[in-house]
Amino acid sequence: MTLRLRFTALSDVGRVRRDNQDSAYAGPYLLVIADGVGGAARGDIASSAAVEAIRKLDVPPGNDPLSELAATIHLAHDRLAEIVEGHSDLDGTSTTVSAAVFDGAQLAVGHVGDSRGYLLRKGSLRQLTDDHTLVQSLVDEGRITEDEARVHPHRNLILRAVDGVHEPEPDLFTADIEPGDRLLFCSDGCSGVLDDEALAVLLALDPLENAAARLVSSALDAGSSDNVTVVVAEVVESDEEITAPALVVGAAASAPHLRIANESTGNLSDSEFSALGEEAPPIDPEDLRYAPQPPRRGNVLRRLAVVAAVLVLLVGATWGAYAYSQTRYYVSDSAGKVAIFKGVDLSIPVGPSLHHVVKSTNIPLSAIEPYFAAEVRNGKTVDSFAKAEKYVAGLPLTCADSSNTSVPTPAVPTKTPAKTPPASKKHRAPTAGTTKAPTKAPSPTTTATPTSTPTSGTSGCPGAR
Ligand code: MG
């Protein structure tokens, strides 16, 4: 004898909602439930598009039904992406998908979201699927109990869905079945209000169609405010093929699904979309049901690695620039007076300062010949501190600020007698240690020697240094 599936499906818009965003399919080889999410973004289109893509698996399965399931769920993802690309107003729509392929010996199940699959065997009910919800993650972490999850204010928030944007990442697994097993795939409009005990009793009812009808009516009577959809199947031994026609219920059986299915591109025309928009409720709590899934962990880690690498490069470059700057010196203006700076004459908006004064003088810029004063004002770069001191010592002074008699005279070491340079020559004045010392420079000496003698190009600036 061969194992076969008897099946039925039923969907009800419920007592609160204006439209049915659930879709379902039942056939001899395939059971599917899809609960559209998105409210005004038309979750009905998402669920019907998903069923449209997956129902192609209702044929005798191949050798790898799990891979085929994964492929069709991704096909649903692609179809939804096409639809949203063509109609940006549908951005945000998504759907759960729980689908089971029957190969005569076992079920291959693909699952995304919080619709559920159950197996009833000899009166014992087992939930086949794990909810991809916030509350389920809290239960798994031991932070709340199953009972607390059932009444949690965010119990409807799902973390995974087929949305055409994020990779769907379905749970894929197989389940062995036996003759007499009953199967239930349902939306949260049913499982959210009926506990396992009630589900087990109702699922066991005969005939199968009665079980489906009682599951739906009991969910509504229990206060479900959602669409309620069930797919019920029984495993039977039979040599004869099941001849009952496949069933499509919910949104997938209505106009949005048919319009999408009949278009080669899967997109709605503008007129069709406008017509659909007229039916859409302006505000629906379903808008808040699906928490868009964050980028996959691998993507996050890759991005963090890139950011970290960039930061390392920036820090390295900044440190390298700073280290280099601290090998440089320049002479410039500090509060109107000549000073020797360590670093480079640059300022950056963040990070350490690239320069600081290492030696101040009392030489006003106004006491320097204009050419050299401008050079100092612009920052005169030198290779070392010694050369900076030499440059300062050789600055030609005017007597414009000769009142500043308190300026100390710097050391002007020199080893050779000086020769007076041409007074009209506009180049740097002789500096300490060069052979071109001021005319009345002191006798050659290597020690610091105070002098009142003006440097080259000046004529009697008393105590300019
Ligand atoms: Mg629902």
Short mmCIF file of C-alpha atoms and ligand atoms in Angstrom, two decimals:
data_model
loop_
_atom_site.label_atom_id
_atom_site.label_comp_id
_atom_site.label_asym_id
_atom_site.label_seq_id
_atom_site.Cartn_x
_atom_site.Cartn_y
_atom_site.Cartn_z
CA MET A 1 0.00 0.00 0.00
CA THR A 2 1.10 3.52 -0.73
CA LEU A 3 0.84 6.43 1.65
CA ARG A 4 -1.18 9.33 0.30
CA LEU A 5 -2.59 12.58 1.56
CA ARG A 6 -6.22 13.44 1.91
CA PHE A 7 -6.51 17.16 2.32
CA THR A 8 -8.75 20.18 2.74
CA ALA A 9 -8.30 23.88 3.38
CA LEU A 10 -10.41 26.70 4.72
CA SER A 11 -9.87 30.40 5.16
CA ASP A 12 -12.01 33.04 6.84
CA VAL A 13 -11.49 36.79 6.85
CA GLY A 14 -12.56 36.79 10.49
CA ARG A 15 -14.77 39.13 12.45
CA VAL A 16 -12.55 42.21 12.57
CA ARG A 17 -10.54 42.64 9.41
CA ARG A 18 -11.91 43.97 6.17
CA ASP A 19 -9.74 41.82 3.94
CA ASN A 20 -8.13 38.43 4.01
CA GLN A 21 -4.34 38.51 3.77
CA ASP A 22 -3.91 34.79 4.35
CA SER A 23 -3.41 32.44 1.44
CA ALA A 24 -3.28 28.66 1.44
CA TYR A 25 -2.96 25.73 -0.88
CA ALA A 26 -3.66 22.04 -0.44
CA GLY A 27 -2.92 19.32 -2.97
CA PRO A 28 -1.92 15.66 -3.04
CA TYR A 29 1.78 16.50 -2.78
CA LEU A 30 1.82 19.96 -1.26
CA LEU A 31 0.41 21.87 1.69
CA VAL A 32 1.07 25.61 2.00
CA ILE A 33 0.04 28.36 4.39
CA ALA A 34 1.09 31.99 3.83
CA ASP A 35 0.03 34.83 6.09
CA GLY A 36 0.47 38.17 4.41
CA VAL A 37 1.94 40.98 6.46
CA GLY A 38 1.88 44.62 5.69
CA GLY A 39 -1.60 46.00 6.21
CA ALA A 40 -1.97 48.87 3.77
CA ALA A 41 1.06 47.56 1.91
CA ARG A 42 -1.09 44.66 0.81
CA GLY A 43 -0.01 41.54 2.59
CA ASP A 44 -2.67 39.73 0.55
CA ILE A 45 -0.60 40.25 -2.58
CA ALA A 46 2.50 38.94 -0.83
CA SER A 47 0.81 35.78 0.41
CA SER A 48 -0.92 35.07 -2.89
CA ALA A 49 2.30 35.66 -4.82
CA ALA A 50 4.09 33.23 -2.53
CA VAL A 51 1.45 30.54 -2.98
CA GLU A 52 1.53 31.12 -6.71
CA ALA A 53 5.26 30.48 -6.77
CA ILE A 54 5.27 27.48 -4.45
CA ARG A 55 2.23 25.63 -5.77
CA LYS A 56 4.35 24.43 -8.69
CA LEU A 57 5.69 21.82 -6.30
CA ASP A 58 2.37 19.97 -6.23
CA VAL A 59 3.71 17.23 -8.44
CA PRO A 60 5.42 13.94 -7.62
CA PRO A 61 8.56 15.24 -5.92
CA GLY A 62 12.08 14.69 -7.14
CA ASN A 63 15.01 13.34 -5.19
CA ASP A 64 15.64 16.48 -3.20
CA PRO A 65 12.34 18.05 -2.14
CA LEU A 66 14.04 20.20 0.50
CA SER A 67 16.17 21.91 -2.11
CA GLU A 68 13.14 22.32 -4.34
CA LEU A 69 11.28 23.90 -1.45
CA ALA A 70 14.11 26.27 -0.70
CA ALA A 71 14.28 27.21 -4.37
CA THR A 72 10.57 27.94 -4.62
CA ILE A 73 10.61 30.03 -1.45
CA HIS A 74 13.39 32.05 -3.01
CA LEU A 75 11.31 32.22 -6.16
CA ALA A 76 8.51 33.72 -4.06
CA HIS A 77 11.04 36.18 -2.69
CA ASP A 78 12.06 37.14 -6.23
CA ARG A 79 8.46 37.45 -7.34
CA LEU A 80 7.73 39.77 -4.44
CA ALA A 81 10.79 41.84 -5.23
CA GLU A 82 9.53 42.22 -8.82
CA ILE A 83 6.13 43.33 -7.64
CA VAL A 84 7.50 45.89 -5.19
CA GLU A 85 9.97 47.18 -7.77
CA GLY A 86 7.10 47.88 -10.13
CA HIS A 87 4.87 49.40 -7.44
CA SER A 88 6.74 51.24 -4.75
CA ASP A 89 3.52 51.67 -2.79
CA LEU A 90 3.75 47.99 -2.00
CA ASP A 91 7.10 48.44 -0.32
CA GLY A 92 6.91 46.77 3.08
CA THR A 93 4.66 43.94 2.11
CA SER A 94 5.76 40.47 3.16
CA THR A 95 4.42 37.08 4.04
CA THR A 96 5.06 34.08 6.19
CA VAL A 97 5.45 30.77 4.39
CA SER A 98 5.09 27.27 5.77
CA ALA A 99 5.05 24.60 3.11
CA ALA A 100 5.28 20.81 3.17
CA VAL A 101 6.06 18.54 0.25
CA PHE A 102 4.86 14.95 0.61
CA ASP A 103 6.85 12.27 -1.21
CA GLY A 104 4.97 9.21 -0.08
CA ALA A 105 7.21 8.52 2.92
CA GLN A 106 7.92 11.76 4.68
CA LEU A 107 7.33 15.48 4.67
CA ALA A 108 9.90 18.01 3.53
CA VAL A 109 9.09 21.26 5.28
CA GLY A 110 10.19 24.81 4.51
CA HIS A 111 9.23 27.46 7.02
CA VAL A 112 9.58 31.23 7.47
CA GLY A 113 7.61 33.30 9.96
CA ASP A 114 5.02 32.43 12.56
CA SER A 115 2.50 30.32 10.72
CA ARG A 116 2.65 26.82 12.14
CA GLY A 117 2.75 23.20 11.18
CA TYR A 118 1.50 20.48 13.55
CA LEU A 119 1.52 16.69 13.48
CA LEU A 120 -1.15 14.78 15.37
CA ARG A 121 -0.30 11.12 15.96
CA LYS A 122 -2.40 8.85 18.15
CA GLY A 123 -3.88 11.81 20.02
CA SER A 124 -0.53 13.49 20.64
CA LEU A 125 0.07 16.86 19.03
CA ARG A 126 3.56 17.99 18.07
CA GLN A 127 4.44 21.38 16.69
CA LEU A 128 6.71 20.87 13.69
CA THR A 129 7.78 24.47 13.14
CA ASP A 130 9.47 27.07 15.29
CA ASP A 131 8.05 30.58 15.32
CA HIS A 132 10.35 33.27 14.01
CA THR A 133 8.99 35.79 16.46
CA LEU A 134 10.28 38.11 19.10
CA VAL A 135 8.43 36.29 21.86
CA GLN A 136 9.72 32.90 20.72
CA SER A 137 13.26 34.22 20.92
CA LEU A 138 12.51 35.42 24.43
CA VAL A 139 11.13 31.98 25.32
CA ASP A 140 14.18 30.28 23.83
CA GLU A 141 16.40 32.50 25.96
CA GLY A 142 14.39 31.59 29.05
CA ARG A 143 13.32 35.19 29.61
CA ILE A 144 9.58 34.48 29.44
CA THR A 145 7.41 31.39 29.61
CA GLU A 146 5.17 29.95 26.90
CA ASP A 147 2.15 31.24 28.80
CA GLU A 148 3.67 34.72 29.04
CA ALA A 149 4.45 34.62 25.34
CA ARG A 150 0.82 33.92 24.51
CA VAL A 151 -0.27 37.23 26.09
CA HIS A 152 2.87 39.26 25.41
CA PRO A 153 2.07 42.69 23.91
CA HIS A 154 4.51 42.02 21.07
CA ARG A 155 3.49 38.42 20.47
CA ASN A 156 2.59 39.21 16.84
CA LEU A 157 5.95 40.70 15.94
CA ILE A 158 7.74 38.40 13.53
CA LEU A 159 11.44 38.49 12.80
CA ARG A 160 11.57 36.60 9.52
CA ALA A 161 9.37 36.77 6.48
CA VAL A 162 9.49 36.57 2.71
CA ASP A 163 9.60 40.23 1.78
CA GLY A 164 11.50 40.47 -1.51
CA VAL A 165 14.28 42.38 0.25
CA HIS A 166 15.97 40.14 2.78
CA GLU A 167 17.05 36.63 1.96
CA PRO A 168 14.22 34.49 3.36
CA GLU A 169 16.44 31.90 5.13
CA PRO A 170 13.75 29.26 5.62
CA ASP A 171 14.01 26.50 8.18
CA LEU A 172 14.28 23.28 6.14
CA PHE A 173 13.71 19.86 7.65
CA THR A 174 11.95 16.55 7.13
CA ALA A 175 9.40 14.76 9.27
CA ASP A 176 8.50 11.08 9.12
CA ILE A 177 4.84 10.30 8.88
CA GLU A 178 2.68 7.25 9.47
CA PRO A 179 -0.74 6.16 8.33
CA GLY A 180 -3.40 7.88 10.41
CA ASP A 181 -1.31 10.97 11.09
CA ARG A 182 -3.15 14.24 10.86
CA LEU A 183 -1.38 17.38 9.68
CA LEU A 184 -2.35 20.97 10.33
CA PHE A 185 -0.78 24.06 8.77
CA CYS A 186 -2.41 27.25 9.97
CA SER A 187 -2.00 30.99 10.28
CA ASP A 188 -1.56 32.66 13.66
CA GLY A 189 -5.20 33.64 13.56
CA CYS A 190 -5.81 30.02 14.56
CA SER A 191 -2.77 28.98 16.57
CA GLY A 192 -2.67 32.30 18.41
CA VAL A 193 -5.92 31.66 20.22
CA LEU A 194 -6.18 27.88 20.44
CA ASP A 195 -3.83 25.97 22.71
CA ASP A 196 -2.36 22.61 21.86
CA GLU A 197 -5.03 20.72 23.71
CA ALA A 198 -7.83 22.37 21.74
CA LEU A 199 -5.96 21.95 18.49
CA ALA A 200 -5.46 18.24 19.15
CA VAL A 201 -9.15 17.66 19.82
CA LEU A 202 -10.35 19.66 16.85
CA LEU A 203 -7.79 18.25 14.43
CA ALA A 204 -8.89 14.72 15.27
CA LEU A 205 -12.50 15.34 14.29
CA ASP A 206 -14.07 13.45 11.40
CA PRO A 207 -14.50 13.93 8.62
CA LEU A 208 -11.50 16.00 7.66
CA GLU A 209 -13.64 18.86 6.39
CA ASN A 210 -15.37 19.03 9.74
CA ALA A 211 -12.03 19.28 11.52
CA ALA A 212 -11.08 22.24 9.32
CA ALA A 213 -14.41 23.98 9.83
CA ARG A 214 -14.32 23.49 13.60
CA LEU A 215 -10.77 24.74 13.84
CA VAL A 216 -11.74 27.97 12.09
CA SER A 217 -15.00 28.52 13.94
CA SER A 218 -13.40 27.71 17.29
CA ALA A 219 -10.59 30.22 16.64
CA LEU A 220 -13.13 32.90 15.84
CA ASP A 221 -15.19 31.98 18.88
CA ALA A 222 -12.05 32.15 21.00
CA GLY A 223 -11.70 35.80 20.03
CA SER A 224 -9.31 35.77 17.10
CA SER A 225 -9.24 39.22 15.53
CA ASP A 226 -7.16 38.01 12.59
CA ASN A 227 -7.79 36.13 9.41
CA VAL A 228 -8.04 32.44 10.18
CA THR A 229 -6.75 29.87 7.72
CA VAL A 230 -6.16 26.15 8.11
CA VAL A 231 -4.83 23.42 5.85
CA VAL A 232 -5.67 19.98 7.19
CA ALA A 233 -4.44 16.66 5.83
CA GLU A 234 -4.54 13.03 6.79
CA VAL A 235 -2.07 10.32 5.84
CA VAL A 236 -3.89 7.33 4.42
CA GLU A 237 -2.84 4.06 2.84
CA SER A 238 -4.29 3.67 -0.60
CA ASP A 239 -3.33 2.20 -3.94
CA GLU A 240 -5.52 4.69 -5.69
CA GLU A 241 -4.40 8.20 -6.33
CA ILE A 242 -6.21 11.02 -4.63
CA THR A 243 -8.40 12.55 -7.27
CA ALA A 244 -9.78 15.48 -5.29
CA PRO A 245 -8.82 18.78 -6.89
CA ALA A 246 -6.24 20.98 -5.26
CA LEU A 247 -7.63 23.80 -3.18
CA VAL A 248 -6.59 27.45 -3.17
CA VAL A 249 -8.12 29.57 -0.43
CA GLY A 250 -7.81 33.06 1.02
CA ALA A 251 -6.20 35.90 -0.87
CA ALA A 252 -4.61 33.54 -3.38
CA ALA A 253 -8.08 32.65 -4.62
CA SER A 254 -9.10 36.28 -5.14
CA ALA A 255 -8.38 38.95 -7.74
CA PRO A 256 -4.93 40.16 -6.57
CA HIS A 257 -3.49 36.70 -6.85
CA LEU A 258 -5.07 36.00 -10.20
CA ARG A 259 -3.93 39.30 -11.67
CA ILE A 260 -0.40 38.70 -10.57
CA ALA A 261 -0.42 35.13 -11.80
CA ASN A 262 -1.68 36.11 -15.23
CA GLU A 263 1.01 38.68 -15.84
CA SER A 264 4.22 37.47 -17.36
CA THR A 265 6.21 39.91 -15.28
CA GLY A 266 4.33 39.37 -12.07
CA ASN A 267 3.74 43.12 -11.84
CA LEU A 268 0.41 44.82 -11.57
CA SER A 269 -0.46 47.48 -14.08
CA ASP A 270 -1.00 50.99 -12.78
CA SER A 271 -4.75 50.76 -13.32
CA GLU A 272 -4.90 47.43 -11.54
CA PHE A 273 -2.85 48.74 -8.68
CA SER A 274 -5.08 51.81 -8.40
CA ALA A 275 -8.10 49.57 -8.30
CA LEU A 276 -6.51 47.48 -5.60
CA GLY A 277 -5.56 50.56 -3.67
CA GLU A 278 -9.19 51.54 -3.42
CA GLU A 279 -9.83 48.38 -1.51
CA ALA A 280 -6.90 48.78 0.85
CA PRO A 281 -7.63 49.86 4.40
CA PRO A 282 -5.91 53.16 5.19
CA ILE A 283 -4.44 51.97 8.48
CA ASP A 284 -3.93 48.45 9.62
CA PRO A 285 -2.15 47.08 12.68
CA GLU A 286 -0.55 44.59 10.32
CA ASP A 287 1.77 47.43 9.32
CA LEU A 288 3.50 46.89 12.62
CA ARG A 289 3.56 43.14 12.59
CA TYR A 290 6.76 42.42 10.73
CA ALA A 291 9.95 43.80 12.19
CA PRO A 292 12.19 44.01 9.14
CA GLN A 293 15.03 41.63 9.59
CA PRO A 294 18.40 43.22 10.11
CA PRO A 295 21.11 42.40 7.60
CA ARG A 296 22.44 38.93 8.02
CA ARG A 297 25.10 38.43 10.62
CA GLY A 298 27.72 37.75 8.00
CA ASN A 299 26.98 41.06 6.33
CA VAL A 300 27.17 42.88 9.64
CA LEU A 301 30.52 41.30 10.46
CA ARG A 302 31.88 42.10 7.01
CA ARG A 303 30.79 45.71 7.31
CA LEU A 304 32.25 45.98 10.78
CA ALA A 305 35.52 44.55 9.49
CA VAL A 306 35.61 47.12 6.68
CA VAL A 307 34.84 49.95 9.09
CA ALA A 308 37.51 48.69 11.50
CA ALA A 309 40.07 48.49 8.68
CA VAL A 310 39.27 52.03 7.58
CA LEU A 311 39.57 53.26 11.15
CA VAL A 312 42.90 51.51 11.56
CA LEU A 313 44.15 53.13 8.37
CA LEU A 314 42.90 56.54 9.46
CA VAL A 315 44.45 56.20 12.90
CA GLY A 316 47.68 54.93 11.35
CA ALA A 317 47.75 57.76 8.82
CA THR A 318 46.98 60.33 11.51
CA TRP A 319 49.63 58.97 13.80
CA GLY A 320 52.14 58.82 10.97
CA ALA A 321 51.38 62.43 10.02
CA TYR A 322 51.69 63.52 13.63
CA ALA A 323 54.96 61.65 14.14
CA TYR A 324 56.39 63.20 11.00
CA SER A 325 55.20 66.66 12.02
CA GLN A 326 57.08 66.39 15.29
CA THR A 327 60.38 66.12 13.43
CA ARG A 328 59.86 69.50 11.81
CA TYR A 329 60.35 73.09 12.99
CA TYR A 330 59.32 76.44 11.73
CA VAL A 331 59.57 80.04 12.79
CA SER A 332 56.41 82.02 12.93
CA ASP A 333 54.37 84.58 14.75
CA SER A 334 53.12 83.96 18.28
CA ALA A 335 51.12 86.84 19.73
CA GLY A 336 52.91 89.30 17.50
CA LYS A 337 56.38 88.07 18.34
CA VAL A 338 58.77 85.69 16.71
CA ALA A 339 58.65 82.15 18.05
CA ILE A 340 60.06 78.77 17.16
CA PHE A 341 57.48 76.08 16.65
CA LYS A 342 57.87 72.34 16.61
CA GLY A 343 55.66 70.60 14.07
CA VAL A 344 54.06 71.80 10.91
CA ASP A 345 52.06 74.94 10.34
CA LEU A 346 48.77 73.11 9.80
CA SER A 347 45.58 72.67 11.76
CA ILE A 348 43.29 69.66 11.49
CA PRO A 349 39.72 69.60 12.77
CA VAL A 350 40.19 66.46 14.87
CA GLY A 351 43.11 64.74 16.48
CA PRO A 352 46.18 66.15 18.17
CA SER A 353 47.62 69.58 17.40
CA LEU A 354 50.41 69.36 14.85
CA HIS A 355 52.50 72.16 16.30
CA HIS A 356 53.43 73.94 19.48
CA VAL A 357 55.82 76.68 20.56
CA VAL A 358 59.15 75.40 21.79
CA LYS A 359 60.87 78.74 22.15
CA SER A 360 59.49 82.24 22.45
CA THR A 361 61.33 85.46 21.81
CA ASN A 362 60.61 89.08 22.53
CA ILE A 363 61.21 90.11 18.94
CA PRO A 364 58.14 91.86 17.62
CA LEU A 365 57.37 91.24 13.99
CA SER A 366 57.20 94.97 13.62
CA ALA A 367 60.90 95.14 14.45
CA ILE A 368 61.87 92.95 11.51
CA GLU A 369 62.42 94.09 8.01
CA PRO A 370 59.13 93.76 6.11
CA TYR A 371 60.35 91.04 3.76
CA PHE A 372 61.44 88.82 6.62
CA ALA A 373 58.45 89.79 8.73
CA ALA A 374 56.19 88.47 5.97
CA GLU A 375 58.30 85.33 5.75
CA VAL A 376 57.92 84.76 9.47
CA ARG A 377 54.25 85.56 9.39
CA ASN A 378 53.77 82.89 6.72
CA GLY A 379 55.83 80.42 8.69
CA LYS A 380 59.44 79.81 7.83
CA THR A 381 60.10 76.09 7.71
CA VAL A 382 63.49 74.79 8.79
CA ASP A 383 64.96 71.35 9.21
CA SER A 384 65.97 71.47 12.85
CA PHE A 385 65.72 73.44 16.05
CA ALA A 386 69.33 74.59 15.66
CA LYS A 387 68.59 76.01 12.24
CA ALA A 388 65.49 77.68 13.62
CA GLU A 389 67.56 79.40 16.29
CA LYS A 390 70.10 80.39 13.66
CA TYR A 391 67.38 81.82 11.48
CA VAL A 392 65.94 83.85 14.35
CA ALA A 393 69.34 85.13 15.32
CA GLY A 394 69.91 86.34 11.80
CA LEU A 395 66.65 88.16 11.30
CA PRO A 396 67.42 91.69 10.13
CA LEU A 397 65.83 94.26 12.37
CA THR A 398 64.58 97.67 11.65
CA CYS A 399 64.28 100.35 14.29
CA ALA A 400 60.54 100.64 13.81
CA ASP A 401 59.99 99.12 17.17
CA SER A 402 63.15 100.29 18.84
CA SER A 403 61.15 101.23 21.89
CA ASN A 404 61.17 97.56 22.75
CA THR A 405 64.44 97.79 24.59
CA SER A 406 63.58 95.02 26.95
CA VAL A 407 64.13 92.38 24.31
CA PRO A 408 67.07 90.25 25.33
CA THR A 409 69.89 89.78 22.91
CA PRO A 410 70.26 86.22 21.71
CA ALA A 411 73.49 84.38 21.50
CA VAL A 412 75.26 84.96 18.21
CA PRO A 413 78.10 82.49 18.10
CA THR A 414 80.53 83.04 15.28
CA LYS A 415 83.96 81.80 14.49
CA THR A 416 85.04 84.13 11.79
CA PRO A 417 85.38 87.82 11.42
CA ALA A 418 82.37 89.33 9.77
CA LYS A 419 82.05 90.99 6.47
CA THR A 420 79.34 93.51 5.92
CA PRO A 421 76.92 92.35 3.25
CA PRO A 422 75.56 94.86 0.77
CA ALA A 423 72.89 96.86 2.52
CA SER A 424 70.55 96.64 -0.43
CA LYS A 425 70.62 92.88 -0.72
CA LYS A 426 67.22 91.38 -0.01
CA HIS A 427 68.22 88.02 1.29
CA ARG A 428 68.40 86.53 4.66
CA ALA A 429 70.71 88.34 6.99
CA PRO A 430 73.87 86.66 8.14
CA THR A 431 73.18 84.25 10.91
CA ALA A 432 75.13 82.91 13.78
CA GLY A 433 77.80 80.46 12.77
CA THR A 434 78.06 81.72 9.22
CA THR A 435 80.95 83.61 7.83
CA LYS A 436 78.80 86.64 7.16
CA ALA A 437 78.54 88.22 10.55
CA PRO A 438 77.54 91.80 11.23
CA THR A 439 80.17 94.37 10.64
CA LYS A 440 80.59 95.17 14.26
CA ALA A 441 80.09 91.68 15.53
CA PRO A 442 82.13 90.65 18.50
CA SER A 443 85.30 88.77 18.19
CA PRO A 444 85.04 85.18 17.09
CA THR A 445 83.65 83.15 19.88
CA THR A 446 81.64 80.01 20.38
CA THR A 447 79.89 81.20 23.47
CA ALA A 448 76.78 83.26 23.75
CA THR A 449 77.75 86.83 23.82
CA PRO A 450 75.30 89.63 24.47
CA THR A 451 75.64 92.42 21.98
CA SER A 452 73.90 95.60 21.17
CA THR A 453 75.20 95.56 17.67
CA PRO A 454 72.46 95.57 15.05
CA THR A 455 72.40 92.75 12.57
CA SER A 456 72.95 93.11 8.91
CA GLY A 457 70.48 95.41 7.27
CA THR A 458 69.77 97.28 10.46
CA SER A 459 71.34 100.29 11.81
CA GLY A 460 71.37 100.60 15.46
CA CYS A 461 68.23 98.91 16.82
CA PRO A 462 69.02 98.98 20.47
CA GLY A 463 68.67 95.61 22.13
CA ALA A 464 66.37 94.27 19.43
CA ARG A 465 67.10 90.73 20.57
MG MG B 1 -2.20 36.44 10.77
#
